[in-house]
Short mmCIF file of C-alpha atoms in Angstrom, two decimals:
data_model
loop_
_atom_site.label_atom_id
_atom_site.label_comp_id
_atom_site.label_asym_id
_atom_site.label_seq_id
_atom_site.Cartn_x
_atom_site.Cartn_y
_atom_site.Cartn_z
CA MET A 80 109.12 79.78 33.20
CA ALA A 81 110.76 77.70 30.34
CA LEU A 82 110.52 74.15 31.45
CA ASP A 83 114.13 72.09 31.82
CA GLU A 84 115.63 71.69 27.97
CA SER A 85 116.07 68.29 29.02
CA ALA A 86 112.51 67.45 30.03
CA GLN A 87 111.11 69.33 26.77
CA ASN A 88 113.75 66.66 24.49
CA VAL A 89 111.38 63.91 26.04
CA LEU A 90 108.31 66.05 25.38
CA ASN A 91 109.33 66.53 22.47
CA LEU A 92 110.23 62.73 21.71
CA MET A 93 106.94 61.87 22.73
CA ALA A 94 104.65 63.79 21.47
CA GLN A 95 106.74 63.12 17.65
CA ALA A 96 106.02 58.48 18.75
CA GLY A 97 102.32 59.47 19.38
CA GLY A 98 100.11 57.23 20.80
CA LYS A 99 97.29 57.27 23.71
CA GLN A 100 97.07 59.50 26.74
CA LEU A 101 97.31 57.38 30.37
CA GLN A 102 93.92 57.70 30.75
CA ASP A 103 92.49 56.45 27.21
CA LEU A 104 94.34 53.40 27.56
CA PRO A 105 93.49 50.32 29.37
CA ILE A 106 94.37 50.37 33.11
CA ALA A 107 97.28 46.94 32.03
CA GLU A 108 98.10 48.51 29.67
CA ALA A 109 98.59 51.74 31.39
CA ARG A 110 101.15 50.10 34.15
CA ALA A 111 102.76 48.47 30.79
CA ALA A 112 103.81 51.95 29.46
CA PHE A 113 104.63 53.30 32.39
CA ALA A 114 106.24 50.54 33.78
CA ASN A 115 108.38 51.19 30.21
CA LEU A 116 108.98 54.66 31.31
CA ALA A 117 110.33 53.78 33.99
CA LEU A 118 113.41 52.15 32.40
CA LEU A 119 114.23 56.26 31.42
CA GLY A 120 115.77 56.20 34.80
CA GLY A 121 118.31 53.49 34.52
CA GLN A 122 119.74 51.49 37.38
CA GLY A 123 121.00 53.40 40.03
CA ALA A 124 124.19 54.44 42.02
CA ASP A 125 126.04 51.34 43.40
CA VAL A 126 124.63 50.13 46.79
CA ALA A 127 125.30 47.32 49.12
CA SER A 128 122.57 44.88 48.25
CA VAL A 129 118.71 45.25 46.94
CA VAL A 130 116.58 42.60 48.75
CA ASP A 131 112.48 41.18 48.12
CA ALA A 132 111.40 41.89 51.85
CA ASP A 133 107.40 41.04 53.56
CA ALA A 134 106.72 43.39 55.64
CA ASN A 135 103.62 42.12 57.94
CA GLY A 136 101.47 40.97 54.61
CA VAL A 137 103.05 43.65 51.64
CA PRO A 138 105.61 42.77 50.02
CA VAL A 139 108.11 45.86 50.55
CA ILE A 140 112.50 46.22 48.12
CA VAL A 141 115.08 47.02 51.16
CA VAL A 142 117.66 49.26 49.50
CA THR A 143 120.92 49.19 51.55
CA PRO A 144 123.55 51.49 51.22
CA HIS A 145 127.30 50.90 51.20
CA GLY A 146 128.76 52.11 54.54
CA GLN A 147 128.54 50.77 58.35
CA GLY A 148 125.03 51.30 60.03
CA PRO A 149 122.86 51.73 61.66
CA PHE A 150 121.61 53.94 59.18
CA PRO A 151 118.25 56.27 59.40
CA VAL A 152 115.95 54.20 57.53
CA LEU A 153 113.24 56.25 54.62
CA VAL A 154 110.48 54.37 53.89
CA TRP A 155 109.91 55.12 50.17
CA ILE A 156 106.48 54.95 48.71
CA HIS A 157 105.78 55.63 44.70
CA GLY A 158 104.20 57.76 42.81
CA GLY A 159 101.75 56.54 40.59
CA GLY A 160 98.26 58.51 40.73
CA TRP A 161 97.42 55.56 43.05
CA VAL A 162 97.00 53.24 39.90
CA ILE A 163 100.42 52.71 38.00
CA GLY A 164 103.45 52.34 39.50
CA SER A 165 105.74 50.05 41.50
CA ALA A 166 108.18 49.22 43.88
CA ALA A 167 110.21 47.85 41.70
CA GLU A 168 110.05 50.02 39.04
CA SER A 169 110.78 53.05 41.74
CA VAL A 170 114.12 51.17 42.41
CA SER A 171 116.77 53.11 40.64
CA THR A 172 115.42 56.12 42.95
CA CYS A 173 115.82 54.29 45.62
CA ARG A 174 119.43 53.62 44.75
CA ASN A 175 119.78 56.90 44.53
CA LEU A 176 118.14 58.15 47.52
CA ALA A 177 120.05 55.67 49.29
CA THR A 178 123.71 56.23 48.40
CA LYS A 179 123.09 60.55 48.66
CA ALA A 180 120.33 60.82 52.03
CA GLY A 181 123.44 57.14 53.68
CA CYS A 182 119.98 55.60 55.01
CA VAL A 183 118.54 52.28 54.28
CA VAL A 184 115.71 52.67 51.62
CA VAL A 185 112.49 51.07 52.06
CA SER A 186 109.66 51.29 49.53
CA VAL A 187 106.57 50.27 50.12
CA ASP A 188 104.39 48.25 46.97
CA TYR A 189 100.70 48.75 47.80
CA ARG A 190 97.92 47.56 46.39
CA LEU A 191 96.44 50.11 43.66
CA ALA A 192 93.28 50.98 42.45
CA PRO A 193 90.72 50.64 40.62
CA GLU A 194 91.14 47.16 42.28
CA HIS A 195 91.85 47.86 45.31
CA LYS A 196 90.03 50.65 46.16
CA ALA A 197 91.03 53.45 49.14
CA PRO A 198 92.52 53.26 51.54
CA ALA A 199 93.92 50.08 50.63
CA ALA A 200 96.85 51.72 49.96
CA SER A 201 97.36 53.94 52.49
CA ASP A 202 96.40 51.02 55.31
CA ASP A 203 99.06 49.02 53.33
CA CYS A 204 101.66 52.15 54.34
CA ALA A 205 100.85 52.37 57.51
CA VAL A 206 101.77 48.34 58.36
CA ALA A 207 104.82 48.37 56.40
CA ILE A 208 105.83 51.37 58.31
CA GLU A 209 105.13 49.33 61.50
CA TRP A 210 106.92 46.92 60.35
CA VAL A 211 110.44 48.97 59.92
CA LEU A 212 109.75 50.58 63.66
CA ALA A 213 109.16 47.15 64.89
CA ASN A 214 112.10 45.66 63.21
CA ALA A 215 114.67 48.14 61.94
CA GLU A 216 117.83 46.78 63.87
CA SER A 217 117.40 43.71 61.62
CA LEU A 218 117.45 45.75 58.69
CA ASN A 219 121.07 47.86 59.87
CA GLY A 220 118.36 50.61 60.75
CA ARG A 221 117.69 53.07 63.60
CA ALA A 222 114.37 53.10 64.96
CA ASP A 223 114.75 56.86 66.25
CA ARG A 224 115.29 57.54 63.48
CA VAL A 225 112.50 56.13 60.21
CA ALA A 226 111.33 58.79 57.98
CA VAL A 227 108.48 58.80 55.18
CA GLY A 228 108.51 60.20 51.71
CA GLY A 229 107.29 60.05 48.29
CA ASP A 230 106.28 61.06 44.81
CA SER A 231 103.22 62.77 43.32
CA ALA A 232 100.47 59.93 44.68
CA GLY A 233 103.67 58.22 47.30
CA GLY A 234 103.56 61.68 48.51
CA ASN A 235 100.30 62.28 49.51
CA LEU A 236 100.54 58.69 50.85
CA SER A 237 103.54 59.64 52.84
CA ALA A 238 101.60 62.84 53.83
CA LEU A 239 99.30 60.84 55.48
CA MET A 240 101.60 58.57 56.90
CA ALA A 241 102.88 61.49 58.87
CA GLN A 242 99.41 62.45 60.09
CA ARG A 243 98.80 58.43 61.58
CA PHE A 244 102.64 58.30 62.76
CA GLY A 245 103.04 61.64 63.99
CA GLN A 246 106.41 62.01 65.96
CA ARG A 247 107.33 57.89 65.76
CA LEU A 248 109.09 58.98 62.60
CA CYS A 249 111.97 61.68 62.39
CA HIS A 250 110.97 63.24 59.25
CA GLN A 251 108.52 63.49 55.88
CA ALA A 252 109.53 64.36 52.20
CA LEU A 253 107.33 65.35 49.16
CA VAL A 254 107.57 65.19 46.05
CA TYR A 255 105.66 66.70 44.07
CA PRO A 256 102.45 65.69 46.29
CA SER A 257 100.01 65.38 45.23
CA THR A 258 97.57 66.32 48.43
CA ASP A 259 95.37 68.69 46.70
CA LEU A 260 92.02 66.65 45.63
CA THR A 261 89.45 69.81 44.86
CA ARG A 262 91.49 70.58 42.35
CA SER A 263 90.28 74.22 42.85
CA SER A 264 94.19 76.00 42.16
CA PRO A 265 94.71 78.14 38.99
CA SER A 266 97.86 75.67 37.76
CA ILE A 267 95.47 72.62 36.83
CA ASP A 268 94.10 74.91 34.10
CA GLU A 269 97.19 76.66 33.59
CA ASN A 270 98.83 73.06 33.19
CA ALA A 271 96.42 71.15 31.76
CA GLU A 272 98.03 70.11 28.73
CA GLY A 273 101.14 69.71 26.88
CA TYR A 274 103.25 68.07 30.11
CA LEU A 275 103.68 64.50 30.43
CA LEU A 276 100.54 64.28 32.75
CA THR A 277 97.73 66.01 31.92
CA LYS A 278 94.34 67.79 33.42
CA GLN A 279 92.49 64.76 32.54
CA GLY A 280 95.26 62.45 33.47
CA MET A 281 94.67 63.81 37.00
CA LEU A 282 90.78 63.46 36.72
CA TRP A 283 91.34 59.58 35.59
CA PHE A 284 94.15 59.33 38.81
CA ALA A 285 91.63 60.63 41.56
#
């Protein structure tokens, strides 16, 4: 299957620029590089508000769309291999989700490895979801329509949260989730090189 032309152009530009792979950088530099990459997402859609909040000790960003509530609520868990990324760096995605889906998006700024070993990230996400379920009304949201979703490592954490909370959540949205850490699928070797996320990168994150 041919790679989308726009995606291939980004990969070509990155290859021309050179530089080290994320797994070959010190943690702080890898996080800074990923933050710069996140700028490619732009500002995102126009929304009513973007507000920092404290979810019982876990930092979150609450994105509210235009319109009349109460809205469904999506708890969004960002990707980054459990090591890089942040709620702030995924705000453009959250703004787009809030606008297109017509929901309040609560983005979780969970603790990252290696400073915080598993299950720190999972614990933070669970605390944030409990907070959303308890405070949905004050967020102009509906406690009976709370969903969880995330990309990559965020998809992994979202799947764990869906298992943990069960019918208290109405939906899960898993975007290219990392759900098999056995790394036994042929695709990890078939796509080991030439893309933003390499096999060695996956091993490093895990």
